[in-house]
Coordinates of C-alpha atoms in Angstrom, one line a residue:
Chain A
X58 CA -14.5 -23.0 1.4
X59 CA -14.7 -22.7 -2.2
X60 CA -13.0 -24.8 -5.0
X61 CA -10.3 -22.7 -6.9
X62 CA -11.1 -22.6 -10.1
X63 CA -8.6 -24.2 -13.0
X64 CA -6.5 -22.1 -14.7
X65 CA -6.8 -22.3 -18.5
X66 CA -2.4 -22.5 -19.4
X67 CA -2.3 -18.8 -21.2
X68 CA -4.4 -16.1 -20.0
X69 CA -2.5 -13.5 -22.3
X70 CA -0.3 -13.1 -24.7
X71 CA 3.6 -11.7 -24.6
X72 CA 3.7 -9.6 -27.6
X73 CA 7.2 -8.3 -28.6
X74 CA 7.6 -4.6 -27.2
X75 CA 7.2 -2.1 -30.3
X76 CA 8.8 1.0 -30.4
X77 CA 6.1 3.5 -29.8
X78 CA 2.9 3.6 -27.9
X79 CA 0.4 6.1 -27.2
X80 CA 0.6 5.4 -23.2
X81 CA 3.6 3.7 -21.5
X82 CA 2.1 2.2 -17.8
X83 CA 5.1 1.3 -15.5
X84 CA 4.0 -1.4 -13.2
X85 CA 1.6 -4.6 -14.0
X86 CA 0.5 -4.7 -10.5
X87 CA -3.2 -4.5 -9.9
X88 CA -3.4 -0.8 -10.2
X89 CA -1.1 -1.0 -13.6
X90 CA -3.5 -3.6 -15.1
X91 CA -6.7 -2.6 -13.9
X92 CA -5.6 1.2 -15.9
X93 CA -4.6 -0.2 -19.0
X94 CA -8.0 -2.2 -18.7
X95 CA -10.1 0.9 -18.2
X96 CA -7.9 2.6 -20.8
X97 CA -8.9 0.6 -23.3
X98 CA -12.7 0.0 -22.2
X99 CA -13.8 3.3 -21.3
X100 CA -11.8 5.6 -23.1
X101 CA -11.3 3.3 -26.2
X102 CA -7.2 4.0 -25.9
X103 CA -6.1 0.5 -26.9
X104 CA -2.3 1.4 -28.0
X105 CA -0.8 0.7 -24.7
X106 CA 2.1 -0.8 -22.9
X107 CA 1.9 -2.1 -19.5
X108 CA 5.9 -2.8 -18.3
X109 CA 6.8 -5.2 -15.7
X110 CA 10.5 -5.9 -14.6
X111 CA 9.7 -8.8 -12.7
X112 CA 6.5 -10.7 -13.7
X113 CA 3.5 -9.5 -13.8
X114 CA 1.4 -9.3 -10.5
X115 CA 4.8 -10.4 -8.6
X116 CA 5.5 -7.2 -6.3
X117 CA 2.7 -5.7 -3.6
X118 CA 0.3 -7.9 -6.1
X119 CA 1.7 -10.8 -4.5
X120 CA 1.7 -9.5 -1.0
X121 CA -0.6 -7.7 0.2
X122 CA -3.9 -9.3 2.8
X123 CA -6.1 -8.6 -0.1
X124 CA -9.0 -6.6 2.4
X125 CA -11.5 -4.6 0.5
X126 CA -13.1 -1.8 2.1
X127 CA -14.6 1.8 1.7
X128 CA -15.1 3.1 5.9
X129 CA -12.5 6.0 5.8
X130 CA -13.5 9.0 7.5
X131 CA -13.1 11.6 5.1
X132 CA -15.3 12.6 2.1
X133 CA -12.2 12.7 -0.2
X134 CA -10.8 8.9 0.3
X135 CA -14.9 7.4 1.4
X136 CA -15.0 8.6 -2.5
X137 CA -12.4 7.0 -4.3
X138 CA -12.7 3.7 -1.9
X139 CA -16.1 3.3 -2.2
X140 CA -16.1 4.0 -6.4
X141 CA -14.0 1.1 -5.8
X142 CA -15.8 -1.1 -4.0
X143 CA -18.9 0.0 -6.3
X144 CA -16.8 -1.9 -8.9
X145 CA -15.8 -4.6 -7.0
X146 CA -19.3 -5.6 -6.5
X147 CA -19.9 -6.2 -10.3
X148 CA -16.3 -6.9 -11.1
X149 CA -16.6 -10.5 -11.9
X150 CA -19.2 -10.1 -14.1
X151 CA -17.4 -7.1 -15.7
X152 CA -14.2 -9.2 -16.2
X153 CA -16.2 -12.4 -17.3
X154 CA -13.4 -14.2 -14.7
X155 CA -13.8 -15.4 -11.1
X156 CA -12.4 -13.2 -8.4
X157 CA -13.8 -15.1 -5.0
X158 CA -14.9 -11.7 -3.7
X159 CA -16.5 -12.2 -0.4
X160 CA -18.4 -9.5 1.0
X161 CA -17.8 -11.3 4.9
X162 CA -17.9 -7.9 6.5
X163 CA -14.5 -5.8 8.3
X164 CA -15.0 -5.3 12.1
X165 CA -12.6 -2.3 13.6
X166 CA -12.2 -3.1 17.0
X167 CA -12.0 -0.2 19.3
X168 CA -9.6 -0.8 22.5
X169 CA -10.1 2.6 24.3
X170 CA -12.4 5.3 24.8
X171 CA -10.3 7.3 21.8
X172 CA -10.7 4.2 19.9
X173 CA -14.7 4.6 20.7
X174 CA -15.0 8.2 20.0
X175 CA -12.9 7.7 16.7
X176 CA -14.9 4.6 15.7
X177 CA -18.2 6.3 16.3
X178 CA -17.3 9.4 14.2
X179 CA -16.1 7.4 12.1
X180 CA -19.5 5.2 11.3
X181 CA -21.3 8.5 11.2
X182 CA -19.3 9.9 8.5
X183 CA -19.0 7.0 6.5
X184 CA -23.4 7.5 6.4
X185 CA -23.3 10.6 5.2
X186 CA -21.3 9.3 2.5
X187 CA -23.1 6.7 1.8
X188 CA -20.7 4.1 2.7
X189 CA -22.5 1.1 5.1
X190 CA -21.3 1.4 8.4
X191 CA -22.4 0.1 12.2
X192 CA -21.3 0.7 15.4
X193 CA -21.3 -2.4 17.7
X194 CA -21.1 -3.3 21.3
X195 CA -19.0 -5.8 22.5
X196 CA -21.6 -8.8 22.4
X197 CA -22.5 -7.7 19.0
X198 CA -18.6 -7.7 18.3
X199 CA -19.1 -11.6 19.1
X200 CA -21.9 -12.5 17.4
X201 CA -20.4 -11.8 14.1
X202 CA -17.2 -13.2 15.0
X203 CA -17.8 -15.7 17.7
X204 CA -13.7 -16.5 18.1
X205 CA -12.6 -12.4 19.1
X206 CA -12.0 -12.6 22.8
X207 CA -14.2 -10.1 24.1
X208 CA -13.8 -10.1 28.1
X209 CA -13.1 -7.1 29.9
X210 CA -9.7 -8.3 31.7
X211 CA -7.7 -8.3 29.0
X212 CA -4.2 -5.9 28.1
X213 CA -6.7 -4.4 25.3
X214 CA -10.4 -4.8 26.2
X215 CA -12.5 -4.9 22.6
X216 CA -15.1 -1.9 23.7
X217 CA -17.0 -2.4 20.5
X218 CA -16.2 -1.8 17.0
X219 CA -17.1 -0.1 13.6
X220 CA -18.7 -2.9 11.5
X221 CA -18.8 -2.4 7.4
X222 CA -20.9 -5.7 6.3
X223 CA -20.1 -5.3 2.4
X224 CA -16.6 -5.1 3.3
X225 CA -14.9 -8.5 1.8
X226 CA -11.6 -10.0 0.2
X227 CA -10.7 -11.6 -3.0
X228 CA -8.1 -13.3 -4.2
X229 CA -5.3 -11.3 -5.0
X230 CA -3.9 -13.2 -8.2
X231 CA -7.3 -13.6 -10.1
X232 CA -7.6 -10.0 -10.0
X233 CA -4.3 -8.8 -11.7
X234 CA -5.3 -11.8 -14.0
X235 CA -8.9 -10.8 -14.4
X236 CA -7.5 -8.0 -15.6
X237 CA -4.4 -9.0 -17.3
X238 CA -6.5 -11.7 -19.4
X239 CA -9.6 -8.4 -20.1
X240 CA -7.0 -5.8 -21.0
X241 CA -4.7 -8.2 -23.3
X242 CA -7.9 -9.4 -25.2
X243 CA -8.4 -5.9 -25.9
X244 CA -5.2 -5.4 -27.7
X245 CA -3.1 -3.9 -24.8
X246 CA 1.0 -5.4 -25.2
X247 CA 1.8 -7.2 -21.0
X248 CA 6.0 -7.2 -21.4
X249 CA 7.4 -8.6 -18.3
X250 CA 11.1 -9.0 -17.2
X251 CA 11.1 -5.0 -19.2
X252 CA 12.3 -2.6 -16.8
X253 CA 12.0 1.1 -17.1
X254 CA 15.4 2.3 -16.2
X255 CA 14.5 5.7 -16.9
X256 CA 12.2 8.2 -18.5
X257 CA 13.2 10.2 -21.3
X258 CA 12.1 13.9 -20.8
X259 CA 12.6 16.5 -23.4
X260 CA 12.0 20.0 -23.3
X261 CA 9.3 19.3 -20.1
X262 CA 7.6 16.5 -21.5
X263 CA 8.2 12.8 -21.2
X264 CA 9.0 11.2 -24.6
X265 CA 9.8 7.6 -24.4
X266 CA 10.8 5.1 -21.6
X267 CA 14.5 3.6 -21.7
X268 CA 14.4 -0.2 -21.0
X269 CA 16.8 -3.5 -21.6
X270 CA 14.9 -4.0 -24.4
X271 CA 15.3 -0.1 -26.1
X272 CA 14.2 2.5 -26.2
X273 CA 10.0 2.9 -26.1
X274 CA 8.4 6.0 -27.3
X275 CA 5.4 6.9 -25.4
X276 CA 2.6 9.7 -26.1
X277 CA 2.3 9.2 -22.2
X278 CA 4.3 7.8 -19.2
X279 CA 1.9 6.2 -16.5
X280 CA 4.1 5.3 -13.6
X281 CA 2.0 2.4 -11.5
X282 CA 5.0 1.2 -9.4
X283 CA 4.1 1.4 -6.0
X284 CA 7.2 0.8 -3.6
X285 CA 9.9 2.2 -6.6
X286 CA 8.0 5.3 -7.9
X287 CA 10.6 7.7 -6.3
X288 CA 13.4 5.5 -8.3
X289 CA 11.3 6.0 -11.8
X290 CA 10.5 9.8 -11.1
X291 CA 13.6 10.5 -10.0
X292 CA 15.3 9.8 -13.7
X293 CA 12.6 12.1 -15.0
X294 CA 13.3 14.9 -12.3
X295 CA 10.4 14.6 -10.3
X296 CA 10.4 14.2 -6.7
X297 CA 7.8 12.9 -4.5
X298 CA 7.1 13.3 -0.9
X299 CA 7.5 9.4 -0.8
X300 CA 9.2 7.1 1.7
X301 CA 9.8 3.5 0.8
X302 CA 8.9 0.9 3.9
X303 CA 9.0 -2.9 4.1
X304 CA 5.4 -3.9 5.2
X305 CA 5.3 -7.9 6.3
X306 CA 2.4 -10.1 6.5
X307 CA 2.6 -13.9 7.1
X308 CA 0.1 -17.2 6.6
X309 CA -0.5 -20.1 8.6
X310 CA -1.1 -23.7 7.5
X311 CA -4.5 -24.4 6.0
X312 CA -7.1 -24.8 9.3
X313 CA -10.9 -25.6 9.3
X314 CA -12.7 -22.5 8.9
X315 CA -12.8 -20.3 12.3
X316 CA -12.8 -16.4 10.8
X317 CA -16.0 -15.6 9.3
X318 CA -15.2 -12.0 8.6
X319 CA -12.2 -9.9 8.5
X320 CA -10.9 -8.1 11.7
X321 CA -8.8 -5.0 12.3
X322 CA -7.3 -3.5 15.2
X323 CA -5.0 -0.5 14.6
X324 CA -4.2 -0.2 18.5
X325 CA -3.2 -3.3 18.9
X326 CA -1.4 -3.8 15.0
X327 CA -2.9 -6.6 13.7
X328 CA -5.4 -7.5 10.9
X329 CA -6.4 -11.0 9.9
X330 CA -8.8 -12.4 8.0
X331 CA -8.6 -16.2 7.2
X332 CA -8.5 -17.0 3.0
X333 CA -10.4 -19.4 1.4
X334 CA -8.1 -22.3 1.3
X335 CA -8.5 -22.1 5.0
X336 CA -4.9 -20.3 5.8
X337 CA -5.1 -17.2 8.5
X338 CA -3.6 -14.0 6.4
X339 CA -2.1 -11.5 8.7
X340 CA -0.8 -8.2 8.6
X341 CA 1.4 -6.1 10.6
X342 CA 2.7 -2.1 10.4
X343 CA 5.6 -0.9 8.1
X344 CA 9.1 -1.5 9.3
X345 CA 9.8 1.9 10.9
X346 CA 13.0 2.4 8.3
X347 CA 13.3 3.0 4.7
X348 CA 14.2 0.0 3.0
X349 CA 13.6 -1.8 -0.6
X350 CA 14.2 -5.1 0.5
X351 CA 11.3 -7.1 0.4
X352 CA 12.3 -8.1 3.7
X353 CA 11.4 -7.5 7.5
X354 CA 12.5 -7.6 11.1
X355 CA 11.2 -10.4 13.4
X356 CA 10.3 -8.4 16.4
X357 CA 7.6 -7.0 14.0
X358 CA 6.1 -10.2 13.4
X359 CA 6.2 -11.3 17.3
X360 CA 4.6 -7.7 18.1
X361 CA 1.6 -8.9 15.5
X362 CA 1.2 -12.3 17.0
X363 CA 1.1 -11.4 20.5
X364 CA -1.8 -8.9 19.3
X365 CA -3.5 -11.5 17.5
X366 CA -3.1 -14.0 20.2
X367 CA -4.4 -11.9 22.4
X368 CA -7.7 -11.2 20.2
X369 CA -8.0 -14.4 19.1
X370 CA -6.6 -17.4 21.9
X371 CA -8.2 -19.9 19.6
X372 CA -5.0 -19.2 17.0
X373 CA -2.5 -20.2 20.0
X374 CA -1.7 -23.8 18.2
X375 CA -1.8 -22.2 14.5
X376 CA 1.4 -22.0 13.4
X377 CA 3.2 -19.6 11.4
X378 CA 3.8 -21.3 7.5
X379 CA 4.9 -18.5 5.6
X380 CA 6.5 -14.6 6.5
X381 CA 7.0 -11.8 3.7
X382 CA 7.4 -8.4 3.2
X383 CA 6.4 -6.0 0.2
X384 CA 8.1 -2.4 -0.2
X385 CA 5.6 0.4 0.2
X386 CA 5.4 3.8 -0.6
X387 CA 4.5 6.2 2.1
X388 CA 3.0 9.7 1.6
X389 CA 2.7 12.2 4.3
X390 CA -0.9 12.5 4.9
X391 CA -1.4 8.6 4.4
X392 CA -3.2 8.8 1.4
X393 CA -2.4 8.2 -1.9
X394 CA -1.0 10.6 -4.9
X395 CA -2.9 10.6 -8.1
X396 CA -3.0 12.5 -11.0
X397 CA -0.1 15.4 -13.1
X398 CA 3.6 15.8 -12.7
X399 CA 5.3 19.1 -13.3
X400 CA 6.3 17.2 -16.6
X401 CA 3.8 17.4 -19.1
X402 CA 2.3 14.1 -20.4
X403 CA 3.8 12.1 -17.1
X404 CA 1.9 10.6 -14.4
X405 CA 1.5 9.2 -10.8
X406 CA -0.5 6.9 -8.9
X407 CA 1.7 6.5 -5.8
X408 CA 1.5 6.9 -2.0
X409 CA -1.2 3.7 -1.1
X410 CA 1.0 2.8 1.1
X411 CA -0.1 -0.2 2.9
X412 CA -3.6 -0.2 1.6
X413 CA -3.7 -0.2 -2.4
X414 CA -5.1 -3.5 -3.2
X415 CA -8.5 -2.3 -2.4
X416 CA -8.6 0.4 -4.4
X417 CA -7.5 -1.5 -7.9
X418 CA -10.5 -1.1 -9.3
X419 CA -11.8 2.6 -8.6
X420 CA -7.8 3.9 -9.0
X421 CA -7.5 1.8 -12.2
X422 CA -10.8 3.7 -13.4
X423 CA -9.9 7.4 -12.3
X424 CA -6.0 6.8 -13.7
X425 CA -7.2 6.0 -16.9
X426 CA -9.6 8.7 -17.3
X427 CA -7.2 11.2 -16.1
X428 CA -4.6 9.8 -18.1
X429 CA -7.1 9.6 -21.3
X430 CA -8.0 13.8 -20.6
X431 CA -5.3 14.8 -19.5
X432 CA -7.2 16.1 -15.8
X433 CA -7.9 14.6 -12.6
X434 CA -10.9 12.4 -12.6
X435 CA -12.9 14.2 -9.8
X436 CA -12.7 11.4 -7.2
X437 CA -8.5 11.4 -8.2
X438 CA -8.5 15.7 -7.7
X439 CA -8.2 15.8 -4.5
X440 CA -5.1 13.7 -3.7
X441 CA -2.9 15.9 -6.5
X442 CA 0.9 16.2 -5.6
X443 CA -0.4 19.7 -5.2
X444 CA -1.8 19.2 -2.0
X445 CA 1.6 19.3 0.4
X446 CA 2.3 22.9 -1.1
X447 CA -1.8 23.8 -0.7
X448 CA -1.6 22.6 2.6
X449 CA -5.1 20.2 1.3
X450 CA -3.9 17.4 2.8
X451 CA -6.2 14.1 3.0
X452 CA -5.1 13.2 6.5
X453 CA -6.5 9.8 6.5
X454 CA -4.3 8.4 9.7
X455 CA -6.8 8.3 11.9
X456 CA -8.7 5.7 9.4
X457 CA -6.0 4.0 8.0
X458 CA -3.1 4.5 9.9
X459 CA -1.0 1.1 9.8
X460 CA -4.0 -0.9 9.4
X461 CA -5.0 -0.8 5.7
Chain B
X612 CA 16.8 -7.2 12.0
X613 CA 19.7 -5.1 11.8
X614 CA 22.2 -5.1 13.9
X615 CA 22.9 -1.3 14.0
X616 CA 26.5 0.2 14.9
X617 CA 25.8 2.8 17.4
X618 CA 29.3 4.7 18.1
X619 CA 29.0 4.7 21.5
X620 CA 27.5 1.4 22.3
X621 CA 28.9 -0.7 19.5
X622 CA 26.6 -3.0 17.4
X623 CA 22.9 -3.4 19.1
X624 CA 19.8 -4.9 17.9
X625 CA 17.4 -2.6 16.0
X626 CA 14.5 -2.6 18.8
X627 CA 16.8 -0.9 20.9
X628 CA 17.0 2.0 18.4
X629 CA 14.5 4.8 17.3
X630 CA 14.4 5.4 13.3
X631 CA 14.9 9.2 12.8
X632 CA 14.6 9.5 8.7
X633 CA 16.7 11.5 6.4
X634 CA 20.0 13.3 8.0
X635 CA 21.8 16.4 7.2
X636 CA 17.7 17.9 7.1
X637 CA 18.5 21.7 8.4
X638 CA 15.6 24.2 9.7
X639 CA 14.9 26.8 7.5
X640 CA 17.5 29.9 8.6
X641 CA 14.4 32.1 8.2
X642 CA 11.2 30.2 8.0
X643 CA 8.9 33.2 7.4
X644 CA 11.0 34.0 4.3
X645 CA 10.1 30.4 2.7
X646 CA 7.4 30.6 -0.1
X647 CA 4.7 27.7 0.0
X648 CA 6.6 25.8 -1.8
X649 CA 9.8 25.9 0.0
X650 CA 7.9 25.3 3.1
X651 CA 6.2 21.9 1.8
X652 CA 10.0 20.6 0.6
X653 CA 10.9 21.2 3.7
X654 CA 8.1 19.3 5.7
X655 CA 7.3 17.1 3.4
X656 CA 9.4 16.0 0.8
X657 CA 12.8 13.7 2.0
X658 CA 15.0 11.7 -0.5
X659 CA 13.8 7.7 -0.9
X660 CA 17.0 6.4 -2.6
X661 CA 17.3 2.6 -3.7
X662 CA 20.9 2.7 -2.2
X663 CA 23.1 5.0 0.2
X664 CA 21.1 7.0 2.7
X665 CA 22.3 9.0 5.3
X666 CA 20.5 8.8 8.7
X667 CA 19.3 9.2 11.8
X668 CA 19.4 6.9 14.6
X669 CA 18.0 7.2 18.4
X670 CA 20.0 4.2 20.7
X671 CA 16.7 4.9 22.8
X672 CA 16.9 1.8 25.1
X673 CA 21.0 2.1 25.6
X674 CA 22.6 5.6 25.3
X675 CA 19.7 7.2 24.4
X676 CA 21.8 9.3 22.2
X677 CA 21.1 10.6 18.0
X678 CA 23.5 9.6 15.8
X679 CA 24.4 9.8 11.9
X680 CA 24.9 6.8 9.7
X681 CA 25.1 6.0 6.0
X682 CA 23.4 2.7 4.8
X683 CA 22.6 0.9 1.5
X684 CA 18.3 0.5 1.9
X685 CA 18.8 -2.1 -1.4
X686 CA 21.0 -4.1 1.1
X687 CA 20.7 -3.1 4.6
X688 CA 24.5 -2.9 5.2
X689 CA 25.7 -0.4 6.7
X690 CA 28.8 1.6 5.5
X691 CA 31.1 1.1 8.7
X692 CA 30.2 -2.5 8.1
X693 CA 30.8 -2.5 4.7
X694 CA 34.1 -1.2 4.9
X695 CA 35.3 -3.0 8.0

């Protein structure tokens, strides 16, 4: 386990609001942050707002089992997610600020011969994109994590898995303040406790954000805010093919380390890694009803820890320390929705779902360049809002599905 | 968990139930008539409201029957409950 580094007392500065702005974000999640950061590094658009109405890096931020990964099946998300994980790999560098990135691998445990067929297709594709990607047996399942019950008598036998070895986590904090501290130094206002109670759209084009602190004139609205995008697009007229889930997740207490890697299961709906203070993260599907309370049912939890007992009988004396839920935003197809609104100088990066965390870096760098040009960033094209009247759709459930 | 009012059953726990989205979501009188953008409204895009939502409910392990209901999702109550 590694030492958490001390935290210096300010990492940024809380600048008054001022009335105008070249680009508005909405959101200082990681995707809000890590836009206004590439805004201002790559595109040299320094004049920008990021708006928070709780604090910053408090919502899915906060939340979320913080697993990185790029082994999606199609050519449309392995780009995006593996541009991301690109990043990741010299993020801490890039961000002079420690992360605790941890390439520890992502095993996908197949539990049927679907599961098999799926996983292998899967590795195969992920290749030709030039993502890393293994298919293993059972034993090989074992070797890399010695503490998955691998026998063939259980409810859901593991018949092997897809392996990605420079898959990892990181901790979910220092990144929003990686970037927080990066994009602040670079003259970018962080106002938190500001919420954007609606946009201000005249004659097709957003104008200015309304907020409790006034009104904010923007060249350009960036709306980063995950779980409450339909809420914010709806005061500018824009609706999204959104629906708003609570997705839990829960810690135990702090054990010795037992989880050298990070393992998925969609079948069975568990994923779990174990973070480097020594607590087990877990994850579980969306609540099956639309909800923005940051709140779950129980049976959803129980459903995950049966699976994870059952994978892992070593956690039967862990207990349970801590249960949450973030709201997500659910597209159709299960990927996300980047890029131009029918109103002209707003955007949306919306629709992760239960999986935006690892994309913060290679969304925050495709956002900002299609926010600073005014176009899609190639690796942002294909998941336009477009897409559900093309028919284009990214249909990424067989790779993501509930397990992010 | 909720505890969801079904109208025949009375108030259940929410495993019993089946989540059926948006209510009141007609099928197209004349789907071939619908240009592609009609078509993706109607397939794709549902309201997400912070606040009342009308919908529907499956009592899957009791009645087994569909049924309409308004709820607040910024509060989880339900407006039967609300107003009872």
């Amino acid at each position: 386990m590694r030492d958490v580094p001390p935290q210096p007392e300010r990492l940024w500065t809380s600048p008054e609001p001022k009335r105008s702005y070249d680009v508005v974000i909405v959101g200082a999640g990681g995707h809000g942050l890590a836009t206004a950061y590439y805004l201002a590094k790559n595109h040299g658009v320094t004049d920008v707002a990021v708006l928070e109405r709780g604090w910053l890096a408090g919502g899915n931020m906060a939340r979320n089992t913080t697993i990185i990964r790029s082994n999606y099946l199609w050519d449309e998300s392995a780009g995006i997610y593996e541009h991301a994980l690109k990043l990741w790999e010299g993020l801490e560098e890039d961000l002079g600020y420690p992360l605790l990135f941890s390439q520890r691998g992502v095993l996908n445990l197949a539990h049927s011969l679907q599961d098999v067929r799926d996983g292998v297709r899967r590795v195969h594709a992920n290749r030709l994109n030039g993502v890393d990607a293994e298919w293993l047996g059972p034993e090989e399942v074992k070797e890399v994590c010695p503490i998955v019950d691998v026998s063939p008598g259980v409810r859901y036998p593991v018949l092997g898995a897809t392996y990605q070895p420079r898959a990892g986590i990181a901790k979910h904090d220092y990144v929003a303040w990686g970037y927080a501290r990066a994009a602040a130094a670079m003259g970018v206002h962080l106002i938190e406790n500001c919420e954007v109670t609606g946009v201000e759209v005249v004659d097709g084009r957003a104008v200015a954000v309304h907020t409790p602190l006034g009104r904010i004139a923007a060249g350009k609205v960036a709306l980063a805010a995950a779980g409450h995008t339909s809420v914010v697009a709806e005061t500018a007229g824009v609706r999204l093919p959104l629906q708003t889930h609570p997705l839990q997740a829960l810690v135990s207490e702090l054990l010795e380390p037992v989880h050298p890697t990070v393992v998925m299961s969609n079948a069975v709906h568990v994923y779990v890694s174990q973070a480097h203070k020594g607590e087990l993260v877990m994850g579980a599907g969306i609540d099956a009803y639309n909800s923005y309370r940051q709140r779950g049912a129980f049976h959803v939890i129980e459903r995950q820890m049966s699976a994870a007992l059952e994978l892992f009988p070593v956690f039967a004396r862990a207990h349970v320390l801590r249960t949450w839920a973030g709201i997500v935003d659910v597209s159709p197809d299960a990927s996300p929705i980047v890029g131009l609104t029918p109103v002209e100088d707003l955007y949306v990066n919306c629709g992760w779902g239960t999986g935006g965390f690892k994309a913060t870096p290679g969304v925050g760098w495709c956002y900002a360049h299609t926010i600073a040009h005014g176009e899609p960033h190639p690796l942002a094209a294909p998941f336009s809002l477009e897409r559900f009247t093309t028919g284009a759709l990214v249909d990424e459930h067989g790779a993501a599905a509930v397990a992010h | 968990m909720l505890l969801i009012p079904c109208p025949w059953c009375g108030p259940r726990d929410e495993a019993e139930f089946h989540y059926g989205g948006q209510a009141h979501v007609a099928y197209p009188a004349d789907p071939a008539a619908l240009s592609d953008e009609e078509w993706a409204r109607y397939l794709f895009f549902r309201d997400n409201p912070k606040g009342r939502f009308a919908e529907r409910w499956s009592h899957t392990a009791g009645c087994r029957r569909w049924f309409t209901l308004t709820r607040d999702t910024a509060t989880g109550v339900f407006e039967s409950e609300a107003g009872a």
